[in-house]
PDB file of C-alpha atoms in Angstrom:
ATOM      1  CA  MET A   1      48.306 -11.164 -59.684  1.00 93.00           C
ATOM      2  CA  ALA A   2      44.365 -11.806 -59.321  1.00 95.00           C
ATOM      3  CA  THR A   3      41.222 -10.248 -57.826  1.00 97.00           C
ATOM      4  CA  VAL A   4      40.092 -12.345 -55.372  1.00 97.00           C
ATOM      5  CA  LYS A   5      36.518 -11.629 -53.900  1.00 98.00           C
ATOM      6  CA  ILE A   6      35.797 -12.521 -50.299  1.00 98.00           C
ATOM      7  CA  SER A   7      33.790 -11.359 -47.312  1.00 98.00           C
ATOM      8  CA  VAL A   8      36.098 -11.292 -44.005  1.00 98.00           C
ATOM      9  CA  ASN A   9      33.794 -10.914 -40.986  1.00 98.00           C
ATOM     10  CA  GLY A  10      30.802  -9.880 -42.985  1.00 97.00           C
ATOM     11  CA  THR A  11      32.437  -7.415 -44.978  1.00 97.00           C
ATOM     12  CA  PRO A  12      32.978  -7.811 -48.621  1.00 98.00           C
ATOM     13  CA  GLN A  13      36.356  -7.263 -49.781  1.00 97.00           C
ATOM     14  CA  GLU A  14      38.094  -7.302 -53.618  1.00 97.00           C
ATOM     15  CA  ILE A  15      41.690  -7.716 -53.071  1.00 97.00           C
ATOM     16  CA  ASP A  16      44.480  -7.791 -55.903  1.00 97.00           C
ATOM     17  CA  VAL A  17      46.706 -10.220 -54.854  1.00 97.00           C
ATOM     18  CA  ASP A  18      48.949 -13.528 -55.878  1.00 98.00           C
ATOM     19  CA  PRO A  19      46.559 -16.239 -55.500  1.00 97.00           C
ATOM     20  CA  ALA A  20      48.947 -18.583 -53.842  1.00 98.00           C
ATOM     21  CA  MET A  21      49.568 -15.841 -51.086  1.00 98.00           C
ATOM     22  CA  PRO A  22      48.291 -17.612 -47.778  1.00 98.00           C
ATOM     23  CA  ILE A  23      45.105 -16.551 -46.319  1.00 98.00           C
ATOM     24  CA  LEU A  24      47.086 -15.658 -43.165  1.00 98.00           C
ATOM     25  CA  TRP A  25      48.987 -12.935 -44.936  1.00 98.00           C
ATOM     26  CA  VAL A  26      45.892 -11.345 -46.726  1.00 98.00           C
ATOM     27  CA  VAL A  27      44.150 -11.025 -43.387  1.00 98.00           C
ATOM     28  CA  ARG A  28      47.104  -9.846 -41.354  1.00 98.00           C
ATOM     29  CA  GLU A  29      49.098  -7.824 -44.153  1.00 97.00           C
ATOM     30  CA  ARG A  30      46.695  -6.670 -46.470  1.00 97.00           C
ATOM     31  CA  LEU A  31      43.658  -6.129 -44.360  1.00 97.00           C
ATOM     32  CA  GLY A  32      45.166  -5.575 -40.841  1.00 98.00           C
ATOM     33  CA  LEU A  33      43.612  -8.026 -38.834  1.00 98.00           C
ATOM     34  CA  SER A  34      46.321  -9.008 -36.594  1.00 97.00           C
ATOM     35  CA  GLY A  35      44.278 -11.627 -34.359  1.00 97.00           C
ATOM     36  CA  THR A  36      45.108 -14.508 -36.524  1.00 98.00           C
ATOM     37  CA  LYS A  37      48.776 -15.550 -35.500  1.00 97.00           C
ATOM     38  CA  PHE A  38      51.563 -17.209 -37.375  1.00 97.00           C
ATOM     39  CA  GLY A  39      52.676 -20.149 -35.207  1.00 95.00           C
ATOM     40  CA  CYS A  40      54.722 -23.069 -37.224  1.00 95.00           C
ATOM     41  CA  GLY A  41      53.745 -22.199 -41.172  1.00 95.00           C
ATOM     42  CA  ILE A  42      53.012 -25.794 -42.059  1.00 96.00           C
ATOM     43  CA  ALA A  43      49.581 -26.037 -40.647  1.00 96.00           C
ATOM     44  CA  GLN A  44      50.583 -28.194 -37.589  1.00 96.00           C
ATOM     45  CA  CYS A  45      50.085 -25.985 -34.464  1.00 97.00           C
ATOM     46  CA  GLY A  46      46.826 -24.475 -35.023  1.00 97.00           C
ATOM     47  CA  ALA A  47      47.573 -20.774 -34.031  1.00 97.00           C
ATOM     48  CA  CYS A  48      46.684 -19.727 -37.630  1.00 98.00           C
ATOM     49  CA  THR A  49      43.267 -20.909 -37.428  1.00 98.00           C
ATOM     50  CA  VAL A  50      40.163 -19.381 -39.314  1.00 98.00           C
ATOM     51  CA  HIS A  51      37.104 -20.487 -40.609  1.00 98.00           C
ATOM     52  CA  LEU A  52      36.222 -20.295 -44.216  1.00 98.00           C
ATOM     53  CA  ASP A  53      32.612 -20.789 -45.017  1.00 98.00           C
ATOM     54  CA  ASP A  54      32.296 -21.603 -41.149  1.00 96.00           C
ATOM     55  CA  GLU A  55      34.700 -24.832 -41.315  1.00 97.00           C
ATOM     56  CA  PRO A  56      38.208 -24.424 -39.512  1.00 98.00           C
ATOM     57  CA  VAL A  57      41.025 -24.060 -41.876  1.00 98.00           C
ATOM     58  CA  ARG A  58      44.845 -23.208 -41.080  1.00 98.00           C
ATOM     59  CA  SER A  59      44.954 -19.836 -42.897  1.00 98.00           C
ATOM     60  CA  CYS A  60      48.918 -20.520 -43.233  1.00 98.00           C
ATOM     61  CA  SER A  61      48.690 -23.015 -45.680  1.00 98.00           C
ATOM     62  CA  THR A  62      45.560 -22.317 -47.368  1.00 98.00           C
ATOM     63  CA  PRO A  63      45.970 -19.976 -50.487  1.00 98.00           C
ATOM     64  CA  ILE A  64      43.624 -17.106 -50.568  1.00 98.00           C
ATOM     65  CA  SER A  65      42.559 -18.562 -53.962  1.00 98.00           C
ATOM     66  CA  ALA A  66      40.775 -21.412 -51.855  1.00 98.00           C
ATOM     67  CA  ALA A  67      38.690 -18.835 -50.556  1.00 98.00           C
ATOM     68  CA  ASP A  68      37.519 -16.780 -53.485  1.00 98.00           C
ATOM     69  CA  GLY A  69      33.923 -16.292 -53.455  1.00 98.00           C
ATOM     70  CA  LYS A  70      33.551 -17.809 -49.737  1.00 98.00           C
ATOM     71  CA  ALA A  71      33.421 -16.127 -46.156  1.00 98.00           C
ATOM     72  CA  ILE A  72      36.305 -15.985 -43.940  1.00 98.00           C
ATOM     73  CA  THR A  73      35.809 -15.302 -40.217  1.00 98.00           C
ATOM     74  CA  THR A  74      38.906 -14.429 -37.910  1.00 98.00           C
ATOM     75  CA  ILE A  75      39.142 -14.106 -34.225  1.00 98.00           C
ATOM     76  CA  GLU A  76      38.173 -10.390 -34.705  1.00 97.00           C
ATOM     77  CA  GLY A  77      34.688 -11.544 -36.212  1.00 98.00           C
ATOM     78  CA  ILE A  78      33.246 -13.813 -33.618  1.00 97.00           C
ATOM     79  CA  ALA A  79      32.007 -11.302 -31.233  1.00 96.00           C
ATOM     80  CA  ALA A  80      28.672  -9.775 -31.890  1.00 94.00           C
ATOM     81  CA  GLU A  81      28.401  -6.768 -33.829  1.00 91.00           C
ATOM     82  CA  ASP A  82      27.608  -4.753 -30.522  1.00 95.00           C
ATOM     83  CA  GLY A  83      31.012  -5.843 -29.076  1.00 94.00           C
ATOM     84  CA  THR A  84      29.725  -8.642 -26.629  1.00 97.00           C
ATOM     85  CA  LEU A  85      32.189 -11.501 -26.803  1.00 97.00           C
ATOM     86  CA  SER A  86      30.840 -14.945 -27.960  1.00 98.00           C
ATOM     87  CA  LYS A  87      30.101 -17.838 -25.328  1.00 97.00           C
ATOM     88  CA  VAL A  88      33.793 -19.320 -26.093  1.00 98.00           C
ATOM     89  CA  GLN A  89      35.536 -15.833 -25.632  1.00 97.00           C
ATOM     90  CA  GLN A  90      33.625 -15.575 -22.298  1.00 97.00           C
ATOM     91  CA  ALA A  91      34.358 -18.751 -21.123  1.00 97.00           C
ATOM     92  CA  TRP A  92      38.063 -18.372 -21.995  1.00 97.00           C
ATOM     93  CA  ILE A  93      38.307 -15.280 -19.728  1.00 96.00           C
ATOM     94  CA  SER A  94      36.244 -16.808 -16.860  1.00 96.00           C
ATOM     95  CA  GLU A  95      38.371 -19.700 -16.679  1.00 96.00           C
ATOM     96  CA  GLN A  96      41.540 -17.716 -17.182  1.00 95.00           C
ATOM     97  CA  VAL A  97      42.770 -20.060 -20.232  1.00 96.00           C
ATOM     98  CA  PRO A  98      45.721 -18.018 -21.625  1.00 92.00           C
ATOM     99  CA  GLN A  99      49.083 -17.774 -20.140  1.00 90.00           C
ATOM    100  CA  CYS A 100      51.186 -16.512 -22.923  1.00 91.00           C
ATOM    101  CA  GLY A 101      48.106 -15.985 -25.081  1.00 89.00           C
ATOM    102  CA  TYR A 102      49.870 -16.603 -28.235  1.00 92.00           C
ATOM    103  CA  CYS A 103      47.854 -19.593 -29.486  1.00 95.00           C
ATOM    104  CA  GLN A 104      44.536 -18.598 -28.106  1.00 96.00           C
ATOM    105  CA  SER A 105      42.951 -17.247 -31.276  1.00 97.00           C
ATOM    106  CA  GLY A 106      43.188 -20.317 -32.778  1.00 98.00           C
ATOM    107  CA  GLN A 107      42.074 -22.272 -29.848  1.00 98.00           C
ATOM    108  CA  ILE A 108      39.210 -20.280 -29.852  1.00 98.00           C
ATOM    109  CA  MET A 109      38.316 -20.388 -33.488  1.00 98.00           C
ATOM    110  CA  SER A 110      38.579 -24.363 -33.188  1.00 98.00           C
ATOM    111  CA  ALA A 111      36.585 -24.535 -29.902  1.00 98.00           C
ATOM    112  CA  THR A 112      33.945 -22.322 -31.572  1.00 98.00           C
ATOM    113  CA  ALA A 113      34.054 -24.836 -34.719  1.00 98.00           C
ATOM    114  CA  LEU A 114      33.467 -27.581 -32.321  1.00 98.00           C
ATOM    115  CA  LEU A 115      30.493 -26.368 -30.217  1.00 98.00           C
ATOM    116  CA  LYS A 116      28.715 -25.460 -33.687  1.00 98.00           C
ATOM    117  CA  GLU A 117      29.218 -28.995 -34.748  1.00 97.00           C
ATOM    118  CA  THR A 118      28.926 -30.767 -31.282  1.00 98.00           C
ATOM    119  CA  PRO A 119      27.214 -28.533 -28.861  1.00 98.00           C
ATOM    120  CA  GLN A 120      27.477 -30.797 -26.095  1.00 97.00           C
ATOM    121  CA  PRO A 121      31.077 -32.708 -26.319  1.00 98.00           C
ATOM    122  CA  ASN A 122      32.547 -34.893 -24.075  1.00 97.00           C
ATOM    123  CA  ASP A 123      36.288 -35.116 -22.842  1.00 96.00           C
ATOM    124  CA  GLU A 124      37.170 -37.425 -25.917  1.00 97.00           C
ATOM    125  CA  GLN A 125      35.506 -35.419 -28.138  1.00 97.00           C
ATOM    126  CA  ILE A 126      37.262 -32.295 -26.945  1.00 98.00           C
ATOM    127  CA  ASN A 127      40.702 -33.921 -26.934  1.00 97.00           C
ATOM    128  CA  ALA A 128      40.178 -35.584 -30.596  1.00 97.00           C
ATOM    129  CA  TYR A 129      38.849 -32.269 -32.217  1.00 97.00           C
ATOM    130  CA  MET A 130      41.171 -30.009 -30.463  1.00 97.00           C
ATOM    131  CA  ALA A 131      44.476 -32.429 -30.735  1.00 95.00           C
ATOM    132  CA  GLY A 132      45.541 -30.081 -33.926  1.00 93.00           C
ATOM    133  CA  ASN A 133      45.964 -26.813 -31.671  1.00 96.00           C
ATOM    134  CA  VAL A 134      49.111 -26.912 -29.704  1.00 96.00           C
ATOM    135  CA  CYS A 135      49.262 -24.571 -26.558  1.00 95.00           C
ATOM    136  CA  ARG A 136      52.806 -24.449 -25.641  1.00 93.00           C
ATOM    137  CA  CYS A 137      52.192 -23.446 -22.080  1.00 93.00           C
ATOM    138  CA  GLY A 138      50.048 -26.756 -21.527  1.00 94.00           C
ATOM    139  CA  MET A 139      46.836 -25.178 -20.728  1.00 95.00           C
ATOM    140  CA  TYR A 140      44.955 -28.176 -22.041  1.00 96.00           C
ATOM    141  CA  GLY A 141      42.821 -28.444 -19.022  1.00 96.00           C
ATOM    142  CA  ARG A 142      41.640 -24.979 -18.787  1.00 97.00           C
ATOM    143  CA  ILE A 143      40.904 -25.035 -22.477  1.00 97.00           C
ATOM    144  CA  ARG A 144      38.656 -28.227 -21.957  1.00 97.00           C
ATOM    145  CA  LYS A 145      37.051 -26.837 -18.970  1.00 97.00           C
ATOM    146  CA  ALA A 146      36.138 -23.389 -20.812  1.00 98.00           C
ATOM    147  CA  ILE A 147      34.789 -25.411 -23.777  1.00 98.00           C
ATOM    148  CA  LYS A 148      32.364 -27.253 -21.291  1.00 98.00           C
ATOM    149  CA  VAL A 149      31.755 -23.793 -19.532  1.00 98.00           C
ATOM    150  CA  ALA A 150      30.849 -22.400 -23.181  1.00 98.00           C
ATOM    151  CA  ALA A 151      28.571 -25.588 -23.900  1.00 98.00           C
ATOM    152  CA  GLY A 152      26.699 -25.007 -20.751  1.00 96.00           C
ATOM    153  CA  ILE A 153      28.104 -28.472 -19.436  1.00 95.00           C
ATOM    154  CA  GLU A 154      29.875 -26.985 -16.432  1.00 89.00           C
ATOM    155  CA  PRO A 155      29.698 -24.270 -14.437  1.00 87.00           C
ATOM    156  CA  SER A 156      32.426 -21.537 -14.480  1.00 86.00           C
ATOM    157  CA  THR A 157      34.840 -21.665 -11.729  1.00 82.00           C
ATOM    158  CA  THR A 158      34.677 -17.727 -11.574  1.00 72.00           C
ATOM    159  CA  GLN A 159      31.705 -17.009  -9.200  1.00 57.00           C
ATOM    160  CA  GLU A 160      29.665 -13.596  -9.423  1.00 53.00           C
ATOM    161  CA  THR A 161      29.587 -11.861  -5.757  1.00 45.00           C
ATOM    162  CA  PRO A 162      26.163 -10.723  -4.747  1.00 48.00           C
ATOM    163  CA  ALA A 163      25.455  -7.199  -5.038  1.00 48.00           C
TER     164      ALA A 163
END
């Protein structure tokens, strides 16, 4: 056991834990943040994606020791403090991306990182960046559309009705 000092969604934490424990199990089991999902367990599907110092990582295979002294952001931490959803989260809803929804927290975390790195991505950039995130329902077209809506490249398909 070792004491690991991390910041999770802006909150400092000191946790006594096996340093080899994956970040996924620390955030889910030790901190009660269940939005990050366990998918494959071998860093291939992307369902477990979180940000470590603003970079997307697969939390199922990244040991908590790699996060010591760093900031972890989970799906629970990307909305504003007042609860306002991020542009990516809003686009996911407006474009009705999820079907089963299991992969969506990882998809949203990857899309958020993509837009930070490339604010106006084209289809090829989106496809390349998101290739490591698997959606078993096949919602790739909706995911791409939602990313473009969040980036302001395309209008949402959900139209507001005038009052």
